[in-house]
């Protein structure tokens, strides 16, 4: 996920003022080489596990054919967005509801890999350096489209809060958070081997796999293509039939820091009148604001 600040203007004062953060979540389909971007500003949504899970499910339901049986996800190791309990339970649920027969999640070692999305973001940054002014989300979306070498393979989706569901509060209904590896419970193990209990520590593993033949069980390995792996049963025994969350995370626009809105007002004199009327007046005068202390208490 990449972040760009708006407005982008060739004025020295811009360096000293805070701006509106615009987030971009990008999906690169390695099979078709199609690209898809989810773009939104900080008053629409955040950068949490709920947002990432919702974007992935929205993409799968909208752009992945029903006859696809296997899903391979390659993600970076960001714990707050990709490598977390909610995302892993989400892929387990997709297998259990028979959306896929098999899902594999790869977390390449940091510093030893270069994901296609990194290359895509580099092209956006290169195009961004060539532009002096960016005022609105529409300007930024147009820049993203121009940065692609194959515009016909690129789609941009302007995020609405109505597609973001609460996966963090959803998964405890159906899955436990931690357990011991099934291998530790085997009767064929010696007493000494059983005492070496393997816990489900997400940060430790770099490969996860779910298959329809073993619903509710996830396979984890410390290394991609590693020989040694562990299996963990995370599905609750007495849980009801699985269904994806239906509770929205955001019911209204998110508040922006008062100090940031004040800084944006200082930059308003440099923003073109059409952009000011169509976008920035709403940001400056209509959205709720909050103090740093209020944000700290909320989080």
PDB file of C-alpha atoms in Angstrom:
ATOM      1  CA  UNK A   1       0.000   0.000   0.000  1.00  0.00           C
ATOM      2  CA  UNK A   2       1.377   3.383  -1.033  1.00  0.00           C
ATOM      3  CA  UNK A   3       0.573   6.858   0.305  1.00  0.00           C
ATOM      4  CA  UNK A   4       0.518  10.141  -1.623  1.00  0.00           C
ATOM      5  CA  UNK A   5      -0.136  13.570  -0.121  1.00  0.00           C
ATOM      6  CA  UNK A   6      -2.557  16.038  -1.704  1.00  0.00           C
ATOM      7  CA  UNK A   7      -2.413  18.764  -2.804  1.00  0.00           C
ATOM      8  CA  UNK A   8       0.904  18.471  -4.640  1.00  0.00           C
ATOM      9  CA  UNK A   9       1.915  21.964  -5.669  1.00  0.00           C
ATOM     10  CA  UNK A  10       5.249  23.602  -6.632  1.00  0.00           C
ATOM     11  CA  UNK A  11       5.254  25.942  -3.627  1.00  0.00           C
ATOM     12  CA  UNK A  12       7.942  25.984  -0.959  1.00  0.00           C
ATOM     13  CA  UNK A  13       5.363  26.389   1.813  1.00  0.00           C
ATOM     14  CA  UNK A  14       4.038  22.912   1.025  1.00  0.00           C
ATOM     15  CA  UNK A  15       7.063  21.394   2.765  1.00  0.00           C
ATOM     16  CA  UNK A  16       6.031  22.881   6.116  1.00  0.00           C
ATOM     17  CA  UNK A  17       2.344  21.931   6.027  1.00  0.00           C
ATOM     18  CA  UNK A  18       0.616  18.616   6.478  1.00  0.00           C
ATOM     19  CA  UNK A  19      -1.599  17.429   3.642  1.00  0.00           C
ATOM     20  CA  UNK A  20      -4.403  14.978   2.991  1.00  0.00           C
ATOM     21  CA  UNK A  21      -3.132  11.388   2.824  1.00  0.00           C
ATOM     22  CA  UNK A  22      -4.334   9.340  -0.156  1.00  0.00           C
ATOM     23  CA  UNK A  23      -3.855   5.572   0.048  1.00  0.00           C
ATOM     24  CA  UNK A  24      -3.470   3.156  -2.849  1.00  0.00           C
ATOM     25  CA  UNK A  25      -3.927  -0.594  -2.473  1.00  0.00           C
ATOM     26  CA  UNK A  26      -2.813  -2.442  -5.579  1.00  0.00           C
ATOM     27  CA  UNK A  27      -3.492  -5.987  -6.814  1.00  0.00           C
ATOM     28  CA  UNK A  28      -1.423  -7.465  -9.648  1.00  0.00           C
ATOM     29  CA  UNK A  29      -2.896 -10.578 -11.276  1.00  0.00           C
ATOM     30  CA  UNK A  30       0.117 -12.654 -12.313  1.00  0.00           C
ATOM     31  CA  UNK A  31      -2.011 -14.908 -14.512  1.00  0.00           C
ATOM     32  CA  UNK A  32      -3.602 -12.230 -16.710  1.00  0.00           C
ATOM     33  CA  UNK A  33      -1.143  -9.405 -15.916  1.00  0.00           C
ATOM     34  CA  UNK A  34      -4.114  -7.175 -15.118  1.00  0.00           C
ATOM     35  CA  UNK A  35      -3.729  -4.479 -12.463  1.00  0.00           C
ATOM     36  CA  UNK A  36      -6.316  -3.104 -10.087  1.00  0.00           C
ATOM     37  CA  UNK A  37      -5.984  -0.130  -7.746  1.00  0.00           C
ATOM     38  CA  UNK A  38      -8.144   0.815  -4.774  1.00  0.00           C
ATOM     39  CA  UNK A  39      -7.764   4.555  -4.127  1.00  0.00           C
ATOM     40  CA  UNK A  40      -9.168   6.477  -1.152  1.00  0.00           C
ATOM     41  CA  UNK A  41      -8.253   9.315   1.199  1.00  0.00           C
ATOM     42  CA  UNK A  42      -7.898   9.167   4.978  1.00  0.00           C
ATOM     43  CA  UNK A  43     -11.453  10.361   5.682  1.00  0.00           C
ATOM     44  CA  UNK A  44     -12.894   7.368   3.801  1.00  0.00           C
ATOM     45  CA  UNK A  45     -11.008   4.463   5.377  1.00  0.00           C
ATOM     46  CA  UNK A  46      -7.796   3.459   7.112  1.00  0.00           C
ATOM     47  CA  UNK A  47      -4.984   1.004   6.333  1.00  0.00           C
ATOM     48  CA  UNK A  48      -5.971  -1.866   8.621  1.00  0.00           C
ATOM     49  CA  UNK A  49      -6.564  -5.586   8.249  1.00  0.00           C
ATOM     50  CA  UNK A  50     -10.280  -4.875   7.782  1.00  0.00           C
ATOM     51  CA  UNK A  51      -9.570  -2.707   4.753  1.00  0.00           C
ATOM     52  CA  UNK A  52      -7.139  -5.155   3.144  1.00  0.00           C
ATOM     53  CA  UNK A  53      -9.425  -8.166   3.652  1.00  0.00           C
ATOM     54  CA  UNK A  54     -12.381  -6.235   2.250  1.00  0.00           C
ATOM     55  CA  UNK A  55     -10.446  -5.136  -0.839  1.00  0.00           C
ATOM     56  CA  UNK A  56      -9.290  -8.696  -1.516  1.00  0.00           C
ATOM     57  CA  UNK A  57     -12.781 -10.178  -1.156  1.00  0.00           C
ATOM     58  CA  UNK A  58     -14.244  -7.404  -3.322  1.00  0.00           C
ATOM     59  CA  UNK A  59     -11.649  -8.130  -6.002  1.00  0.00           C
ATOM     60  CA  UNK A  60     -12.222 -11.904  -5.825  1.00  0.00           C
ATOM     61  CA  UNK A  61     -16.000 -11.571  -6.069  1.00  0.00           C
ATOM     62  CA  UNK A  62     -15.831  -9.016  -8.875  1.00  0.00           C
ATOM     63  CA  UNK A  63     -12.925 -10.098 -11.063  1.00  0.00           C
ATOM     64  CA  UNK A  64     -12.015 -13.737 -10.382  1.00  0.00           C
ATOM     65  CA  UNK A  65     -13.924 -16.296 -12.446  1.00  0.00           C
ATOM     66  CA  UNK A  66     -16.013 -18.896 -10.638  1.00  0.00           C
ATOM     67  CA  UNK A  67     -14.136 -21.751 -12.332  1.00  0.00           C
ATOM     68  CA  UNK A  68     -10.824 -20.769 -10.667  1.00  0.00           C
ATOM     69  CA  UNK A  69      -9.996 -23.461  -8.093  1.00  0.00           C
ATOM     70  CA  UNK A  70      -6.673 -22.241  -6.677  1.00  0.00           C
ATOM     71  CA  UNK A  71      -5.642 -18.850  -5.346  1.00  0.00           C
ATOM     72  CA  UNK A  72      -2.011 -17.878  -4.763  1.00  0.00           C
ATOM     73  CA  UNK A  73      -1.398 -14.677  -2.798  1.00  0.00           C
ATOM     74  CA  UNK A  74       2.019 -13.003  -2.628  1.00  0.00           C
ATOM     75  CA  UNK A  75       2.152 -10.319   0.065  1.00  0.00           C
ATOM     76  CA  UNK A  76       4.713  -8.278   1.922  1.00  0.00           C
ATOM     77  CA  UNK A  77       5.256  -8.882   5.638  1.00  0.00           C
ATOM     78  CA  UNK A  78       3.373  -5.841   6.951  1.00  0.00           C
ATOM     79  CA  UNK A  79       1.679  -7.162  10.096  1.00  0.00           C
ATOM     80  CA  UNK A  80      -1.023  -4.515  10.365  1.00  0.00           C
ATOM     81  CA  UNK A  81      -2.247  -5.000   6.797  1.00  0.00           C
ATOM     82  CA  UNK A  82      -1.346  -8.403   5.341  1.00  0.00           C
ATOM     83  CA  UNK A  83       0.255 -10.756   7.847  1.00  0.00           C
ATOM     84  CA  UNK A  84      -2.397 -11.046  10.539  1.00  0.00           C
ATOM     85  CA  UNK A  85      -5.064 -13.299  12.036  1.00  0.00           C
ATOM     86  CA  UNK A  86      -7.972 -11.730  10.151  1.00  0.00           C
ATOM     87  CA  UNK A  87      -6.515 -12.272   6.675  1.00  0.00           C
ATOM     88  CA  UNK A  88      -5.605 -15.899   7.342  1.00  0.00           C
ATOM     89  CA  UNK A  89      -9.092 -16.644   8.696  1.00  0.00           C
ATOM     90  CA  UNK A  90     -10.546 -14.917   5.662  1.00  0.00           C
ATOM     91  CA  UNK A  91      -8.739 -17.257   3.261  1.00  0.00           C
ATOM     92  CA  UNK A  92      -9.778 -20.252   5.378  1.00  0.00           C
ATOM     93  CA  UNK A  93     -13.385 -19.087   5.072  1.00  0.00           C
ATOM     94  CA  UNK A  94     -13.071 -18.769   1.284  1.00  0.00           C
ATOM     95  CA  UNK A  95     -12.046 -22.430   1.144  1.00  0.00           C
ATOM     96  CA  UNK A  96     -14.811 -23.531   3.501  1.00  0.00           C
ATOM     97  CA  UNK A  97     -17.554 -21.774   1.505  1.00  0.00           C
ATOM     98  CA  UNK A  98     -16.127 -23.534  -1.582  1.00  0.00           C
ATOM     99  CA  UNK A  99     -14.987 -20.388  -3.372  1.00  0.00           C
ATOM    100  CA  UNK A 100     -11.617 -22.133  -3.875  1.00  0.00           C
ATOM    101  CA  UNK A 101     -10.336 -25.643  -3.376  1.00  0.00           C
ATOM    102  CA  UNK A 102      -6.892 -24.437  -2.358  1.00  0.00           C
ATOM    103  CA  UNK A 103      -5.392 -21.139  -1.218  1.00  0.00           C
ATOM    104  CA  UNK A 104      -1.676 -20.495  -0.736  1.00  0.00           C
ATOM    105  CA  UNK A 105      -0.266 -17.355   0.863  1.00  0.00           C
ATOM    106  CA  UNK A 106       3.396 -16.465   0.373  1.00  0.00           C
ATOM    107  CA  UNK A 107       5.291 -13.902   2.432  1.00  0.00           C
ATOM    108  CA  UNK A 108       8.722 -13.554   0.740  1.00  0.00           C
ATOM    109  CA  UNK A 109      11.715 -12.693   2.885  1.00  0.00           C
ATOM    110  CA  UNK A 110      12.280  -8.973   3.174  1.00  0.00           C
ATOM    111  CA  UNK A 111      15.314  -7.847   1.206  1.00  0.00           C
ATOM    112  CA  UNK A 112      15.371 -11.038  -0.868  1.00  0.00           C
ATOM    113  CA  UNK A 113      12.356 -10.430  -3.066  1.00  0.00           C
ATOM    114  CA  UNK A 114      10.776  -7.861  -5.342  1.00  0.00           C
ATOM    115  CA  UNK A 115       7.020  -8.156  -5.803  1.00  0.00           C
ATOM    116  CA  UNK A 116       5.291  -6.983  -9.016  1.00  0.00           C
ATOM    117  CA  UNK A 117       3.323  -4.410  -7.017  1.00  0.00           C
ATOM    118  CA  UNK A 118       6.627  -2.819  -5.974  1.00  0.00           C
ATOM    119  CA  UNK A 119       7.458  -2.325  -9.640  1.00  0.00           C
ATOM    120  CA  UNK A 120       3.981  -0.927 -10.303  1.00  0.00           C
ATOM    121  CA  UNK A 121       4.295   1.586  -7.471  1.00  0.00           C
ATOM    122  CA  UNK A 122       7.720   2.596  -8.767  1.00  0.00           C
ATOM    123  CA  UNK A 123       6.139   3.507 -12.113  1.00  0.00           C
ATOM    124  CA  UNK A 124       3.544   5.636 -10.322  1.00  0.00           C
ATOM    125  CA  UNK A 125       6.269   7.390  -8.341  1.00  0.00           C
ATOM    126  CA  UNK A 126       8.230   8.018 -11.536  1.00  0.00           C
ATOM    127  CA  UNK A 127       5.183   9.607 -13.139  1.00  0.00           C
ATOM    128  CA  UNK A 128       4.506  11.564  -9.951  1.00  0.00           C
ATOM    129  CA  UNK A 129       7.948  13.160 -10.120  1.00  0.00           C
ATOM    130  CA  UNK A 130       7.153  14.483 -13.595  1.00  0.00           C
ATOM    131  CA  UNK A 131       4.023  16.316 -12.478  1.00  0.00           C
ATOM    132  CA  UNK A 132       4.061  19.675 -10.718  1.00  0.00           C
ATOM    133  CA  UNK A 133       0.442  19.878  -9.598  1.00  0.00           C
ATOM    134  CA  UNK A 134      -2.055  17.366  -8.262  1.00  0.00           C
ATOM    135  CA  UNK A 135      -5.172  18.762  -6.648  1.00  0.00           C
ATOM    136  CA  UNK A 136      -7.858  16.082  -6.400  1.00  0.00           C
ATOM    137  CA  UNK A 137      -8.358  12.321  -6.301  1.00  0.00           C
ATOM    138  CA  UNK A 138      -9.411  12.454  -9.946  1.00  0.00           C
ATOM    139  CA  UNK A 139      -6.048  14.038 -10.825  1.00  0.00           C
ATOM    140  CA  UNK A 140      -4.238  11.254  -8.979  1.00  0.00           C
ATOM    141  CA  UNK A 141      -6.317   8.535 -10.658  1.00  0.00           C
ATOM    142  CA  UNK A 142      -5.527  10.049 -14.051  1.00  0.00           C
ATOM    143  CA  UNK A 143      -1.828   9.976 -13.143  1.00  0.00           C
ATOM    144  CA  UNK A 144      -2.072   6.277 -12.187  1.00  0.00           C
ATOM    145  CA  UNK A 145      -3.638   5.475 -15.558  1.00  0.00           C
ATOM    146  CA  UNK A 146      -0.891   7.385 -17.371  1.00  0.00           C
ATOM    147  CA  UNK A 147       1.840   5.547 -15.454  1.00  0.00           C
ATOM    148  CA  UNK A 148       0.830   2.144 -16.825  1.00  0.00           C
ATOM    149  CA  UNK A 149       2.534   0.752 -19.908  1.00  0.00           C
ATOM    150  CA  UNK A 150      -0.675  -1.173 -20.672  1.00  0.00           C
ATOM    151  CA  UNK A 151      -3.576   1.125 -19.723  1.00  0.00           C
ATOM    152  CA  UNK A 152      -6.114  -1.369 -21.045  1.00  0.00           C
ATOM    153  CA  UNK A 153      -5.010  -3.809 -18.331  1.00  0.00           C
ATOM    154  CA  UNK A 154      -5.311  -1.283 -15.504  1.00  0.00           C
ATOM    155  CA  UNK A 155      -8.483  -0.513 -13.550  1.00  0.00           C
ATOM    156  CA  UNK A 156      -8.865   2.009 -10.739  1.00  0.00           C
ATOM    157  CA  UNK A 157     -11.603   1.795  -8.124  1.00  0.00           C
ATOM    158  CA  UNK A 158     -12.509   4.797  -5.976  1.00  0.00           C
ATOM    159  CA  UNK A 159     -13.231   3.223  -2.597  1.00  0.00           C
ATOM    160  CA  UNK A 160     -16.512   3.716  -0.799  1.00  0.00           C
ATOM    161  CA  UNK A 161     -16.883   2.812   2.871  1.00  0.00           C
ATOM    162  CA  UNK A 162     -19.833   0.539   2.007  1.00  0.00           C
ATOM    163  CA  UNK A 163     -17.483  -2.240   0.820  1.00  0.00           C
ATOM    164  CA  UNK A 164     -15.343  -2.406   3.985  1.00  0.00           C
ATOM    165  CA  UNK A 165     -16.441  -5.027   6.507  1.00  0.00           C
ATOM    166  CA  UNK A 166     -15.265  -5.814  10.020  1.00  0.00           C
ATOM    167  CA  UNK A 167     -13.108  -8.947   9.694  1.00  0.00           C
ATOM    168  CA  UNK A 168     -11.287  -8.281  12.947  1.00  0.00           C
ATOM    169  CA  UNK A 169     -14.467  -8.687  15.009  1.00  0.00           C
ATOM    170  CA  UNK A 170     -15.846 -11.415  12.723  1.00  0.00           C
ATOM    171  CA  UNK A 171     -13.258 -14.174  12.943  1.00  0.00           C
ATOM    172  CA  UNK A 172     -13.476 -14.896  16.739  1.00  0.00           C
ATOM    173  CA  UNK A 173     -17.017 -16.202  16.136  1.00  0.00           C
ATOM    174  CA  UNK A 174     -15.691 -19.051  14.009  1.00  0.00           C
ATOM    175  CA  UNK A 175     -11.964 -19.402  14.732  1.00  0.00           C
ATOM    176  CA  UNK A 176      -9.702 -19.511  17.750  1.00  0.00           C
ATOM    177  CA  UNK A 177      -6.743 -17.143  17.841  1.00  0.00           C
ATOM    178  CA  UNK A 178      -4.025 -19.540  18.995  1.00  0.00           C
ATOM    179  CA  UNK A 179      -3.467 -23.251  19.382  1.00  0.00           C
ATOM    180  CA  UNK A 180      -0.769 -25.909  19.347  1.00  0.00           C
ATOM    181  CA  UNK A 181       0.346 -27.727  16.216  1.00  0.00           C
ATOM    182  CA  UNK A 182      -1.455 -30.995  15.518  1.00  0.00           C
ATOM    183  CA  UNK A 183       1.936 -32.669  15.154  1.00  0.00           C
ATOM    184  CA  UNK A 184       2.613 -32.005  18.848  1.00  0.00           C
ATOM    185  CA  UNK A 185      -0.478 -34.009  19.775  1.00  0.00           C
ATOM    186  CA  UNK A 186       0.442 -37.105  17.784  1.00  0.00           C
ATOM    187  CA  UNK A 187       0.652 -40.322  19.780  1.00  0.00           C
ATOM    188  CA  UNK A 188       3.619 -41.425  17.683  1.00  0.00           C
ATOM    189  CA  UNK A 189       5.715 -38.645  19.200  1.00  0.00           C
ATOM    190  CA  UNK A 190       7.959 -39.330  22.146  1.00  0.00           C
ATOM    191  CA  UNK A 191       7.299 -37.539  25.434  1.00  0.00           C
ATOM    192  CA  UNK A 192      10.275 -35.254  24.786  1.00  0.00           C
ATOM    193  CA  UNK A 193       8.971 -34.351  21.326  1.00  0.00           C
ATOM    194  CA  UNK A 194       5.486 -33.605  22.678  1.00  0.00           C
ATOM    195  CA  UNK A 195       6.957 -31.176  25.174  1.00  0.00           C
ATOM    196  CA  UNK A 196       8.379 -29.173  22.259  1.00  0.00           C
ATOM    197  CA  UNK A 197       5.079 -27.403  21.678  1.00  0.00           C
ATOM    198  CA  UNK A 198       4.739 -25.463  18.432  1.00  0.00           C
ATOM    199  CA  UNK A 199       2.496 -22.412  18.837  1.00  0.00           C
ATOM    200  CA  UNK A 200       0.668 -20.641  16.015  1.00  0.00           C
ATOM    201  CA  UNK A 201       2.891 -17.561  15.765  1.00  0.00           C
ATOM    202  CA  UNK A 202       2.099 -15.798  12.505  1.00  0.00           C
ATOM    203  CA  UNK A 203       5.272 -13.696  12.486  1.00  0.00           C
ATOM    204  CA  UNK A 204       7.362 -16.871  12.483  1.00  0.00           C
ATOM    205  CA  UNK A 205       5.968 -18.325   9.262  1.00  0.00           C
ATOM    206  CA  UNK A 206       6.316 -17.269   5.631  1.00  0.00           C
ATOM    207  CA  UNK A 207       3.999 -19.764   3.925  1.00  0.00           C
ATOM    208  CA  UNK A 208       0.393 -20.751   4.647  1.00  0.00           C
ATOM    209  CA  UNK A 209      -1.891 -23.190   2.865  1.00  0.00           C
ATOM    210  CA  UNK A 210      -5.569 -24.151   3.140  1.00  0.00           C
ATOM    211  CA  UNK A 211      -7.210 -27.000   1.214  1.00  0.00           C
ATOM    212  CA  UNK A 212     -10.849 -28.054   0.966  1.00  0.00           C
ATOM    213  CA  UNK A 213     -10.054 -31.604   2.150  1.00  0.00           C
ATOM    214  CA  UNK A 214      -8.968 -30.177   5.519  1.00  0.00           C
ATOM    215  CA  UNK A 215     -11.343 -27.295   6.203  1.00  0.00           C
ATOM    216  CA  UNK A 216     -10.577 -25.478   9.412  1.00  0.00           C
ATOM    217  CA  UNK A 217      -6.919 -26.538   9.359  1.00  0.00           C
ATOM    218  CA  UNK A 218      -4.102 -24.339   8.085  1.00  0.00           C
ATOM    219  CA  UNK A 219      -0.635 -25.502   7.091  1.00  0.00           C
ATOM    220  CA  UNK A 220       2.258 -23.221   8.044  1.00  0.00           C
ATOM    221  CA  UNK A 221       5.945 -23.311   7.173  1.00  0.00           C
ATOM    222  CA  UNK A 222       8.822 -21.085   8.244  1.00  0.00           C
ATOM    223  CA  UNK A 223      10.189 -21.048   4.699  1.00  0.00           C
ATOM    224  CA  UNK A 224       8.558 -21.023   1.285  1.00  0.00           C
ATOM    225  CA  UNK A 225       8.948 -24.574  -0.118  1.00  0.00           C
ATOM    226  CA  UNK A 226      10.286 -25.606   3.277  1.00  0.00           C
ATOM    227  CA  UNK A 227      10.399 -29.321   4.093  1.00  0.00           C
ATOM    228  CA  UNK A 228       9.228 -28.910   7.682  1.00  0.00           C
ATOM    229  CA  UNK A 229       5.687 -27.642   8.247  1.00  0.00           C
ATOM    230  CA  UNK A 230       3.047 -27.618  10.967  1.00  0.00           C
ATOM    231  CA  UNK A 231      -0.730 -27.923  10.856  1.00  0.00           C
ATOM    232  CA  UNK A 232      -3.056 -25.949  13.122  1.00  0.00           C
ATOM    233  CA  UNK A 233      -6.762 -26.495  13.664  1.00  0.00           C
ATOM    234  CA  UNK A 234      -8.224 -23.013  14.067  1.00  0.00           C
ATOM    235  CA  UNK A 235     -11.921 -23.665  13.405  1.00  0.00           C
ATOM    236  CA  UNK A 236     -14.092 -23.818  16.514  1.00  0.00           C
ATOM    237  CA  UNK A 237     -15.778 -27.190  16.983  1.00  0.00           C
ATOM    238  CA  UNK A 238     -19.145 -25.791  17.992  1.00  0.00           C
ATOM    239  CA  UNK A 239     -19.178 -22.859  15.597  1.00  0.00           C
ATOM    240  CA  UNK A 240     -22.103 -22.202  13.280  1.00  0.00           C
ATOM    241  CA  UNK A 241     -21.795 -22.568   9.473  1.00  0.00           C
ATOM    242  CA  UNK A 242     -19.276 -20.077   8.153  1.00  0.00           C
ATOM    243  CA  UNK A 243     -20.298 -16.850   6.464  1.00  0.00           C
ATOM    244  CA  UNK A 244     -18.286 -13.761   5.621  1.00  0.00           C
ATOM    245  CA  UNK A 245     -18.863 -10.624   7.729  1.00  0.00           C
ATOM    246  CA  UNK A 246     -21.782  -8.310   7.010  1.00  0.00           C
ATOM    247  CA  UNK A 247     -21.031  -5.603   9.574  1.00  0.00           C
ATOM    248  CA  UNK A 248     -19.541  -2.423   8.122  1.00  0.00           C
ATOM    249  CA  UNK A 249     -16.492  -0.875   9.771  1.00  0.00           C
ATOM    250  CA  UNK A 250     -17.275   2.731   8.888  1.00  0.00           C
ATOM    251  CA  UNK A 251     -20.779   4.166   9.107  1.00  0.00           C
ATOM    252  CA  UNK A 252     -19.694   7.753   8.467  1.00  0.00           C
ATOM    253  CA  UNK A 253     -16.684   9.716   7.272  1.00  0.00           C
ATOM    254  CA  UNK A 254     -13.606   9.507   9.471  1.00  0.00           C
ATOM    255  CA  UNK A 255     -12.431  12.627  11.329  1.00  0.00           C
ATOM    256  CA  UNK A 256      -9.239  14.385  10.269  1.00  0.00           C
ATOM    257  CA  UNK A 257      -6.796  16.005  12.673  1.00  0.00           C
ATOM    258  CA  UNK A 258      -7.629  19.642  13.362  1.00  0.00           C
ATOM    259  CA  UNK A 259      -4.022  20.661  12.803  1.00  0.00           C
ATOM    260  CA  UNK A 260      -3.985  18.984   9.395  1.00  0.00           C
ATOM    261  CA  UNK A 261      -7.177  20.727   8.279  1.00  0.00           C
ATOM    262  CA  UNK A 262      -5.679  24.020   9.442  1.00  0.00           C
ATOM    263  CA  UNK A 263      -2.587  23.374   7.315  1.00  0.00           C
ATOM    264  CA  UNK A 264      -4.694  22.490   4.272  1.00  0.00           C
ATOM    265  CA  UNK A 265      -6.563  25.784   4.677  1.00  0.00           C
ATOM    266  CA  UNK A 266      -3.222  27.588   4.458  1.00  0.00           C
ATOM    267  CA  UNK A 267      -2.564  25.856   1.127  1.00  0.00           C
ATOM    268  CA  UNK A 268      -6.059  26.520  -0.237  1.00  0.00           C
ATOM    269  CA  UNK A 269      -4.954  29.817  -1.790  1.00  0.00           C
ATOM    270  CA  UNK A 270      -2.702  27.853  -4.163  1.00  0.00           C
ATOM    271  CA  UNK A 271      -5.408  25.393  -5.242  1.00  0.00           C
ATOM    272  CA  UNK A 272      -7.238  26.047  -8.505  1.00  0.00           C
ATOM    273  CA  UNK A 273     -10.821  27.264  -8.167  1.00  0.00           C
ATOM    274  CA  UNK A 274     -12.474  24.231  -9.876  1.00  0.00           C
ATOM    275  CA  UNK A 275     -10.609  21.822  -7.586  1.00  0.00           C
ATOM    276  CA  UNK A 276     -11.434  23.968  -4.576  1.00  0.00           C
ATOM    277  CA  UNK A 277     -15.151  23.910  -5.337  1.00  0.00           C
ATOM    278  CA  UNK A 278     -15.420  20.245  -6.349  1.00  0.00           C
ATOM    279  CA  UNK A 279     -13.225  18.619  -3.690  1.00  0.00           C
ATOM    280  CA  UNK A 280     -11.412  20.731  -1.130  1.00  0.00           C
ATOM    281  CA  UNK A 281     -14.324  22.743   0.236  1.00  0.00           C
ATOM    282  CA  UNK A 282     -15.876  19.448   1.315  1.00  0.00           C
ATOM    283  CA  UNK A 283     -12.627  18.357   2.995  1.00  0.00           C
ATOM    284  CA  UNK A 284     -12.066  21.672   4.757  1.00  0.00           C
ATOM    285  CA  UNK A 285     -15.568  22.626   5.841  1.00  0.00           C
ATOM    286  CA  UNK A 286     -17.732  19.476   5.902  1.00  0.00           C
ATOM    287  CA  UNK A 287     -15.649  16.732   7.494  1.00  0.00           C
ATOM    288  CA  UNK A 288     -15.340  16.178  11.219  1.00  0.00           C
ATOM    289  CA  UNK A 289     -12.062  17.002  12.950  1.00  0.00           C
ATOM    290  CA  UNK A 290     -10.383  15.660  16.061  1.00  0.00           C
ATOM    291  CA  UNK A 291      -7.460  16.499  18.324  1.00  0.00           C
ATOM    292  CA  UNK A 292      -4.346  14.275  18.617  1.00  0.00           C
ATOM    293  CA  UNK A 293      -5.423  13.353  22.155  1.00  0.00           C
ATOM    294  CA  UNK A 294      -8.856  12.236  20.939  1.00  0.00           C
ATOM    295  CA  UNK A 295      -7.259  10.102  18.216  1.00  0.00           C
ATOM    296  CA  UNK A 296      -4.887   8.515  20.725  1.00  0.00           C
ATOM    297  CA  UNK A 297      -7.791   7.673  23.045  1.00  0.00           C
ATOM    298  CA  UNK A 298      -9.772   6.184  20.156  1.00  0.00           C
ATOM    299  CA  UNK A 299      -6.960   3.950  18.996  1.00  0.00           C
TER     300      UNK A 299
END
